[in-house]
Amino acid sequence: MANHKSAIKRIRANNAKRELNRYQHKTARTIIKNVRNAKLKSEAEPMLILAFTALDKLAKKNIIHKNKAGNLKSSLQKHVNALA
């Protein structure tokens, strides 16, 4: 266990950031899942915009890599374009 006051504070801060990152990542995954499960293009397109926004925010905060965000956005766009 940490003995220094600053190390104890750092542990608390890291845990708080970890929880926030996990929440944001899980929320983005749920949005992506909803886009993939959509049956109609008209209902998928508004969710696609939300997914793009969420992925860009995750990439900006280094929660996920920027290339992963780009790959996910590309595959989601292809999926929505293929819907009838």
GROMACS .gro file of C-alpha atoms in nm:
model
   84
    1MET     CA    1   0.000   0.000   0.000
    2ALA     CA    2   0.113   0.354  -0.073
    3ASN     CA    3   0.272   0.549   0.210
    4HIS     CA    4   0.286   0.897   0.060
    5LYS     CA    5  -0.006   1.135   0.066
    6SER     CA    6   0.038   1.215  -0.303
    7ALA     CA    7   0.043   0.844  -0.395
    8ILE     CA    8  -0.280   0.783  -0.205
    9LYS     CA    9  -0.442   1.077  -0.383
   10ARG     CA   10  -0.316   0.949  -0.720
   11ILE     CA   11  -0.475   0.608  -0.651
   12ARG     CA   12  -0.808   0.774  -0.573
   13ALA     CA   13  -0.790   0.991  -0.885
   14ASN     CA   14  -0.696   0.696  -1.107
   15ASN     CA   15  -0.989   0.493  -0.977
   16ALA     CA   16  -1.231   0.779  -1.040
   17LYS     CA   17  -1.103   0.828  -1.396
   18ARG     CA   18  -1.116   0.454  -1.458
   19GLU     CA   19  -1.481   0.438  -1.357
   20LEU     CA   20  -1.570   0.732  -1.581
   21ASN     CA   21  -1.380   0.581  -1.876
   22ARG     CA   22  -1.553   0.247  -1.827
   23TYR     CA   23  -1.894   0.415  -1.820
   24GLN     CA   24  -1.827   0.614  -2.137
   25HIS     CA   25  -1.687   0.312  -2.320
   26LYS     CA   26  -1.981   0.092  -2.222
   27THR     CA   27  -2.227   0.361  -2.332
   28ALA     CA   28  -2.060   0.386  -2.672
   29ARG     CA   29  -2.068   0.007  -2.713
   30THR     CA   30  -2.441   0.008  -2.638
   31ILE     CA   31  -2.503   0.275  -2.900
   32ILE     CA   32  -2.302   0.075  -3.155
   33LYS     CA   33  -2.502  -0.237  -3.072
   34ASN     CA   34  -2.827  -0.047  -3.125
   35VAL     CA   35  -2.710   0.072  -3.467
   36ARG     CA   36  -2.617  -0.282  -3.569
   37ASN     CA   37  -2.951  -0.421  -3.447
   38ALA     CA   38  -3.160  -0.162  -3.633
   39LYS     CA   39  -3.374  -0.312  -3.908
   40LEU     CA   40  -3.454   0.003  -4.105
   41LYS     CA   41  -3.219   0.264  -4.246
   42SER     CA   42  -3.447   0.544  -4.125
   43GLU     CA   43  -3.414   0.435  -3.762
   44ALA     CA   44  -3.041   0.358  -3.788
   45GLU     CA   45  -2.928   0.694  -3.928
   46PRO     CA   46  -3.005   0.907  -3.617
   47MET     CA   47  -2.834   0.647  -3.398
   48LEU     CA   48  -2.537   0.647  -3.637
   49ILE     CA   49  -2.478   1.017  -3.566
   50LEU     CA   50  -2.482   0.945  -3.192
   51ALA     CA   51  -2.238   0.658  -3.243
   52PHE     CA   52  -1.999   0.877  -3.444
   53THR     CA   53  -2.007   1.143  -3.173
   54ALA     CA   54  -1.944   0.890  -2.896
   55LEU     CA   55  -1.655   0.728  -3.083
   56ASP     CA   56  -1.493   1.064  -3.158
   57LYS     CA   57  -1.513   1.160  -2.791
   58LEU     CA   58  -1.356   0.829  -2.685
   59ALA     CA   59  -1.074   0.872  -2.935
   60LYS     CA   60  -1.013   1.232  -2.830
   61LYS     CA   61  -0.979   1.126  -2.465
   62ASN     CA   62  -0.753   0.830  -2.559
   63ILE     CA   63  -0.999   0.578  -2.421
   64ILE     CA   64  -0.979   0.401  -2.756
   65HIS     CA   65  -0.723   0.447  -3.032
   66LYS     CA   66  -0.813   0.692  -3.309
   67ASN     CA   67  -0.768   0.425  -3.576
   68LYS     CA   68  -1.006   0.192  -3.392
   69ALA     CA   69  -1.262   0.472  -3.382
   70GLY     CA   70  -1.218   0.524  -3.755
   71ASN     CA   71  -1.253   0.154  -3.829
   72LEU     CA   72  -1.569   0.127  -3.620
   73LYS     CA   73  -1.719   0.436  -3.785
   74SER     CA   74  -1.641   0.295  -4.130
   75SER     CA   75  -1.795  -0.044  -4.059
   76LEU     CA   76  -2.106   0.114  -3.906
   77GLN     CA   77  -2.150   0.341  -4.209
   78LYS     CA   78  -2.119   0.042  -4.444
   79HIS     CA   79  -2.377  -0.146  -4.238
   80VAL     CA   80  -2.626   0.142  -4.246
   81ASN     CA   81  -2.574   0.196  -4.620
   82ALA     CA   82  -2.653  -0.170  -4.682
   83LEU     CA   83  -2.988  -0.147  -4.500
   84ALA     CA   84  -3.300  -0.120  -4.711
   0.00000   0.00000   0.00000
